[in-house]
Coordinates of C-alpha atoms in Angstrom, one line a residue:
Chain A
M465 CA 5.0 -3.7 7.9
A466 CA 7.8 -4.8 5.6
A467 CA 10.7 -5.1 8.0
P468 CA 12.6 -8.4 7.4
P469 CA 12.5 -11.0 10.2
E470 CA 15.4 -10.6 12.6
P471 CA 17.9 -13.5 12.9
G472 CA 16.6 -14.7 16.3
E473 CA 12.9 -14.4 15.3
P474 CA 10.8 -17.3 14.0
E475 CA 9.9 -17.2 10.4
E476 CA 6.8 -15.3 9.6
R477 CA 3.6 -17.5 9.1
K478 CA 0.8 -16.6 6.9
L479 CA -2.7 -18.0 7.1
L480 CA -3.5 -20.1 3.9
G481 CA -0.1 -19.0 2.8
F482 CA -1.0 -15.3 2.0
L483 CA -2.7 -13.6 5.0
D484 CA 0.1 -12.0 7.1
V485 CA -1.8 -11.9 10.5
E486 CA 1.1 -10.6 12.4
N487 CA 1.7 -7.5 10.5
T488 CA -1.6 -6.7 9.1
P489 CA -3.4 -4.3 11.6
C490 CA -6.7 -5.8 13.1
A491 CA -6.1 -9.2 11.2
R492 CA -5.0 -11.3 14.3
H493 CA -7.9 -9.8 16.3
S494 CA -10.6 -10.5 13.8
I495 CA -9.4 -14.0 13.2
L496 CA -9.2 -14.8 16.8
Y497 CA -12.6 -13.4 17.6
G498 CA -13.9 -15.2 14.5
S499 CA -12.5 -18.5 15.7
L500 CA -14.1 -17.9 19.1
G501 CA -17.4 -17.1 17.6
S502 CA -17.2 -20.0 15.2
V503 CA -16.7 -22.4 18.2
V504 CA -19.5 -20.8 20.3
A505 CA -21.9 -20.9 17.3
G506 CA -21.2 -24.3 16.2
F507 CA -21.0 -25.8 19.6
G508 CA -24.2 -23.9 20.8
H509 CA -26.0 -25.2 17.7
F510 CA -25.0 -28.8 18.5
L511 CA -26.1 -28.6 22.1
F512 CA -29.5 -27.5 20.9
T513 CA -29.9 -29.7 17.9
S514 CA -27.5 -32.6 18.2
R515 CA -26.9 -32.2 14.3
I516 CA -23.3 -32.5 13.7
R517 CA -23.1 -31.5 10.0
R518 CA -25.4 -28.6 10.4
S519 CA -23.5 -27.3 13.4
C520 CA -20.2 -27.4 11.3
D521 CA -21.9 -25.4 8.7
V522 CA -23.2 -22.9 11.4
G523 CA -19.7 -22.9 12.8
V524 CA -18.1 -21.8 9.5
G525 CA -20.9 -19.4 8.7
G526 CA -20.3 -18.0 12.3
F527 CA -16.6 -17.7 11.7
I528 CA -17.1 -15.7 8.5
L529 CA -19.6 -13.4 9.9
V530 CA -17.8 -12.7 13.2
T531 CA -14.5 -12.2 11.5
L532 CA -15.9 -9.8 8.8
G533 CA -17.8 -7.8 11.5
C534 CA -14.7 -7.5 13.9
W535 CA -12.6 -6.6 10.9
F536 CA -14.8 -3.9 9.7
H537 CA -15.4 -2.6 13.3
C538 CA -11.5 -2.5 14.1
R539 CA -10.4 -1.0 10.7
Y540 CA -12.9 1.8 11.2
N541 CA -11.5 2.6 14.6
Y542 CA -8.0 2.2 13.2
A543 CA -8.8 4.6 10.5
K544 CA -10.4 7.1 13.0
Q545 CA -7.2 6.7 15.1
R546 CA -4.8 7.4 12.2
I547 CA -6.7 10.6 11.3
Q548 CA -6.6 11.7 15.0
E549 CA -2.9 11.0 15.1
R550 CA -2.3 13.1 11.8
I551 CA -4.3 16.0 13.2
A552 CA -2.3 15.8 16.5
R553 CA 0.9 15.8 14.6
E554 CA 0.1 18.7 12.4
E555 CA -1.1 20.7 15.5
I556 CA 2.0 20.0 17.3
K557 CA 4.1 21.3 14.2
K558 CA 1.9 24.3 14.0
K559 CA 2.4 25.0 17.7
I560 CA 6.2 24.6 17.4
L561 CA 6.2 26.8 14.3
Y562 CA 4.0 29.6 15.4
E563 CA 4.7 29.8 19.2
G564 CA 4.7 33.3 20.4
T565 CA 3.4 34.7 17.1
H566 CA -0.1 36.1 16.3
L567 CA -0.6 32.6 14.6
D568 CA -0.1 30.6 17.7
P569 CA -3.1 28.2 17.9
E570 CA -3.1 28.3 21.7
R571 CA -3.4 32.3 21.6
K572 CA -6.4 32.0 19.1
H573 CA -8.0 29.4 21.4
N574 CA -7.4 31.3 24.5
G575 CA -8.6 34.5 22.8
S576 CA -11.9 32.9 21.7
S577 CA -12.6 31.3 25.1
S578 CA -12.0 34.7 27.0
N579 CA -14.4 36.4 24.6
Chain B
M1076 CA 13.8 -1.1 -0.4
A1077 CA 12.4 -4.7 -0.4
H1078 CA 14.3 -7.1 1.7
A1079 CA 15.2 -10.6 0.3
A1080 CA 12.4 -12.7 -0.7
Q1081 CA 9.8 -10.2 0.1
V1082 CA 6.5 -10.7 -1.6
G1083 CA 4.5 -8.2 0.6
L1084 CA 4.1 -4.3 0.0
Q1085 CA 6.8 -2.2 1.1
D1086 CA 6.2 0.4 4.0
A1087 CA 4.3 3.4 2.6
T1088 CA 6.1 6.8 2.0
S1089 CA 3.1 8.7 0.7
P1090 CA -0.6 8.9 1.7
I1091 CA -1.8 7.3 -1.5
M1092 CA 0.4 4.3 -0.8
E1093 CA -1.0 4.0 2.8
E1094 CA -4.5 4.0 1.2
L1095 CA -3.4 1.3 -1.2
I1096 CA -2.0 -0.8 1.6
T1097 CA -5.3 -0.4 3.6
F1098 CA -7.2 -1.4 0.4
H1099 CA -4.9 -4.5 -0.1
D1100 CA -5.5 -5.5 3.5
H1101 CA -9.2 -5.2 3.0
A1102 CA -9.4 -7.2 -0.2
L1103 CA -7.0 -9.9 1.2
M1104 CA -9.2 -10.4 4.2
I1105 CA -12.2 -10.9 1.9
I1106 CA -10.2 -13.2 -0.3
F1107 CA -9.1 -15.3 2.8
L1108 CA -12.7 -15.6 4.0
I1109 CA -13.9 -16.7 0.5
C1110 CA -11.0 -19.3 0.4
S1111 CA -11.9 -20.6 3.9
L1112 CA -15.5 -21.1 2.7
V1113 CA -14.5 -22.8 -0.6
L1114 CA -12.1 -25.1 1.2
Y1115 CA -14.7 -26.1 3.7
A1116 CA -17.2 -26.7 0.9
L1117 CA -14.5 -28.8 -1.0
F1118 CA -13.8 -30.8 2.2
L1119 CA -17.4 -31.7 2.6
T1120 CA -17.8 -32.6 -1.0
L1121 CA -14.7 -35.0 -0.9
T1122 CA -15.6 -36.6 2.4
T1123 CA -19.5 -37.3 1.9
K1124 CA -20.6 -40.9 2.2
L1125 CA -23.6 -40.0 0.0
T1126 CA -23.5 -42.1 -3.4
N1127 CA -26.1 -40.1 -5.3
T1128 CA -25.3 -36.4 -5.0
N1129 CA -27.4 -35.0 -8.0
I1130 CA -29.3 -32.0 -6.9
S1131 CA -32.2 -31.2 -9.2
D1132 CA -33.7 -28.2 -7.4
A1133 CA -31.7 -25.7 -5.4
Q1134 CA -33.3 -22.4 -6.2
E1135 CA -32.5 -20.7 -2.8
M1136 CA -28.8 -21.7 -2.9
E1137 CA -28.5 -20.5 -6.5
T1138 CA -29.9 -17.2 -5.4
V1139 CA -27.6 -16.8 -2.6
W1140 CA -24.5 -17.8 -4.6
T1141 CA -25.4 -15.2 -7.3
I1142 CA -26.3 -12.3 -4.9
L1143 CA -23.6 -12.8 -2.4
P1144 CA -20.6 -12.5 -4.8
A1145 CA -22.3 -9.3 -6.3
I1146 CA -22.5 -7.8 -2.9
I1147 CA -18.8 -8.9 -2.1
L1148 CA -17.7 -7.3 -5.6
V1149 CA -19.4 -4.1 -4.5
L1150 CA -17.6 -4.1 -1.2
I1151 CA -14.3 -4.4 -3.0
A1152 CA -15.2 -1.9 -5.8
L1153 CA -16.1 0.9 -3.6
P1154 CA -12.8 1.4 -1.7
S1155 CA -11.1 0.7 -5.1
L1156 CA -12.8 3.5 -6.9
R1157 CA -12.2 5.8 -4.0
I1158 CA -8.4 5.3 -4.2
L1159 CA -8.7 5.5 -8.0
Y1160 CA -10.2 9.0 -7.9
M1161 CA -7.9 10.1 -4.9
T1162 CA -4.8 9.3 -7.3
D1163 CA -6.2 11.8 -9.8
E1164 CA -6.8 14.7 -7.4
V1165 CA -5.3 17.9 -8.4
N1166 CA -3.0 19.2 -5.7
D1167 CA -1.0 22.2 -7.2
P1168 CA 2.6 20.7 -7.2
S1169 CA 5.3 22.9 -6.0
L1170 CA 8.1 21.2 -8.2
T1171 CA 8.0 19.5 -11.5
I1172 CA 10.8 16.9 -12.5
K1173 CA 11.0 15.3 -16.0
S1174 CA 12.1 11.8 -16.1
I1175 CA 13.2 10.4 -19.5
G1176 CA 14.0 6.7 -20.0
H1177 CA 16.7 5.6 -22.3
Q1178 CA 18.3 2.2 -22.9
W1179 CA 19.5 1.8 -20.3
Y1180 CA 19.5 4.6 -17.9
W1181 CA 17.2 7.6 -16.7
T1182 CA 17.8 11.4 -17.3
Y1183 CA 16.2 13.6 -14.9
E1184 CA 15.6 17.4 -15.6
Y1185 CA 15.0 19.9 -12.8
T1186 CA 13.9 22.9 -14.9
D1187 CA 11.6 25.0 -12.7
Y1188 CA 14.3 27.0 -11.0
G1189 CA 17.3 26.5 -13.2
G1190 CA 18.6 24.1 -15.7
L1191 CA 19.8 21.0 -13.7
I1192 CA 19.9 18.0 -16.0
F1193 CA 21.7 14.7 -15.3
N1194 CA 21.9 11.0 -16.1
S1195 CA 21.4 8.3 -13.6
Y1196 CA 23.2 5.0 -14.4
M1197 CA 23.2 1.9 -12.3
L1198 CA 26.5 1.4 -10.4
P1199 CA 28.3 -1.5 -11.9
P1200 CA 29.4 -4.3 -9.4
L1201 CA 32.9 -3.2 -9.6
F1202 CA 32.2 0.3 -8.5
L1203 CA 30.2 -0.5 -5.4
E1204 CA 31.4 0.8 -2.1
P1205 CA 30.8 -1.4 1.1
G1206 CA 27.2 -1.0 2.1
D1207 CA 25.9 -0.1 -1.5
L1208 CA 23.2 -2.3 -2.9
R1209 CA 24.0 -4.5 -5.9
L1210 CA 21.7 -3.7 -8.9
L1211 CA 19.9 -0.9 -7.0
D1212 CA 22.3 1.9 -6.3
V1213 CA 23.0 4.5 -8.9
D1214 CA 25.6 7.2 -9.5
N1215 CA 23.3 10.1 -9.3
R1216 CA 20.1 9.9 -7.1
V1217 CA 17.0 12.0 -7.6
V1218 CA 17.0 14.2 -4.7
L1219 CA 13.6 15.6 -3.7
P1220 CA 11.9 17.4 -0.8
I1221 CA 9.5 15.7 1.6
E1222 CA 6.1 17.0 2.5
T1223 CA 6.0 18.8 -0.8
P1224 CA 3.6 17.9 -3.8
I1225 CA 5.9 16.9 -6.6
R1226 CA 4.9 16.3 -10.4
M1227 CA 6.9 13.8 -12.4
M1228 CA 6.7 14.1 -16.2
I1229 CA 7.8 10.8 -17.6
T1230 CA 8.6 10.0 -21.2
S1231 CA 11.1 8.0 -23.1
Q1232 CA 13.5 8.7 -25.8
D1233 CA 13.7 5.3 -27.4
V1234 CA 11.6 2.3 -26.3
L1235 CA 8.9 1.7 -23.7
H1236 CA 10.2 1.9 -20.1
S1237 CA 8.3 2.3 -16.7
W1238 CA 9.3 4.5 -13.9
A1239 CA 8.3 2.8 -10.7
V1240 CA 8.8 3.4 -7.0
P1241 CA 6.9 0.9 -4.9
T1242 CA 7.1 2.5 -1.6
L1243 CA 5.4 5.8 -2.9
G1244 CA 2.9 3.7 -4.8
L1245 CA 4.1 4.9 -8.2
K1246 CA 4.5 3.3 -11.6
T1247 CA 4.0 5.3 -14.7
D1248 CA 5.0 4.1 -18.3
A1249 CA 7.6 6.0 -20.2
I1250 CA 6.3 6.1 -23.8
P1251 CA 8.2 7.7 -26.6
G1252 CA 6.4 10.7 -28.0
R1253 CA 4.1 10.8 -25.0
L1254 CA 4.3 12.8 -21.8
N1255 CA 2.8 11.0 -18.7
Q1256 CA 2.2 12.6 -15.5
T1257 CA 2.2 11.4 -11.9
T1258 CA 2.0 13.4 -8.6
F1259 CA 3.0 12.5 -5.1
T1260 CA 3.8 13.7 -1.6
A1261 CA 6.5 12.1 0.3
T1262 CA 5.8 11.9 4.1
R1263 CA 9.2 10.7 5.4
P1264 CA 12.9 11.2 4.5
G1265 CA 15.1 8.3 3.3
V1266 CA 16.4 6.7 0.3
Y1267 CA 13.8 4.8 -1.7
Y1268 CA 14.5 2.3 -4.6
G1269 CA 12.5 1.4 -7.7
Q1270 CA 13.3 -0.5 -10.9
C1271 CA 12.4 -0.1 -14.6
S1272 CA 9.0 -2.0 -14.9
E1273 CA 8.6 -2.3 -18.7
I1274 CA 10.8 -4.7 -20.6
C1275 CA 13.2 -2.7 -22.7
G1276 CA 16.1 -4.6 -23.9
A1277 CA 19.0 -6.5 -22.6
N1278 CA 19.7 -4.4 -19.7
H1279 CA 16.1 -3.7 -18.6
S1280 CA 16.9 -5.2 -15.1
F1281 CA 19.9 -2.9 -14.7
M1282 CA 18.4 0.6 -14.9
P1283 CA 17.1 1.2 -11.3
I1284 CA 15.6 4.5 -9.8
V1285 CA 16.7 5.9 -6.6
L1286 CA 15.0 8.7 -4.9
E1287 CA 16.8 10.6 -1.9
L1288 CA 14.0 12.5 0.0
I1289 CA 15.3 15.2 2.3
P1290 CA 13.7 18.0 4.3
L1291 CA 12.6 20.9 2.4
K1292 CA 15.1 23.4 4.1
I1293 CA 18.0 21.3 3.1
F1294 CA 16.7 20.9 -0.5
E1295 CA 16.4 24.5 -0.9
M1296 CA 20.2 24.8 -0.2
G1297 CA 21.0 22.3 -2.8
P1298 CA 22.0 22.8 -6.4
V1299 CA 18.5 23.0 -7.7
F1300 CA 18.2 26.5 -6.5
T1301 CA 21.8 27.6 -6.3
L1302 CA 23.0 26.5 -9.9

């Protein structure tokens, strides 16, 4: 996340000067879906009502709602994934440490399943 | 350490810092959306062809722009409070290190298992080896084990200082006559830098903090346990 840009790489760009979409997990995904939602909502509203100004308002509202929705959904899944990764890492460490001993997680698991 | 002209947070080296970065991303996304909305409203206000823009009655809009910010603040406050209480969790530290601020260096005391005490001065530019970092490297680093809860007791011998290591999410004031406590658990080995974060005189910028985090097995073979 905090790696400096390599000499050949383009300079990092931030949305509105502060949102680093490249390095923030889920940001790029949320903004892209938000933009798509904004275009769909705004254009769809215009097709049905032919009101330009109101369609722009719907577009902006759609952008905010879709971005927020995608953001929370993605971050929730990201947090779940991180927890699973941490559990897997700790289980692998335990397996390596206790393999062959009475504390071996696999032995406990096989013992309980055979019972 | 931070790279040149870095304004963002450094990579996390402790679980608390990971949570802080997550919260920072969350708050920044909300700020971005609010800024987008405000910019759009500003654009509409500046480009309208209407000559009379007085609005005498806008009850619904006023209700919305009162309730909505309150909801947004709650959405920001809840994760913030969660992290605040997480930093105060009691986790039974395995090691206690004292850090004492002076003008203009730090003294570290490892007194749990012996009497190791040393000073940590910034390396002057003339004493730097190739590869050393100017204004950041010190003569004696604080060597600590990873994946071990550590308690830092921080105080000062003269004026206010502040012991800060951004990658661990730590910043604790060193106040003369007071003992402040902070705890952390580092998740990965490496060398991590911080700088004094409370103005303390002419050389305030020249009393850095360097932590060298190593595996516990190697730490146990070091001077802390063998002196």
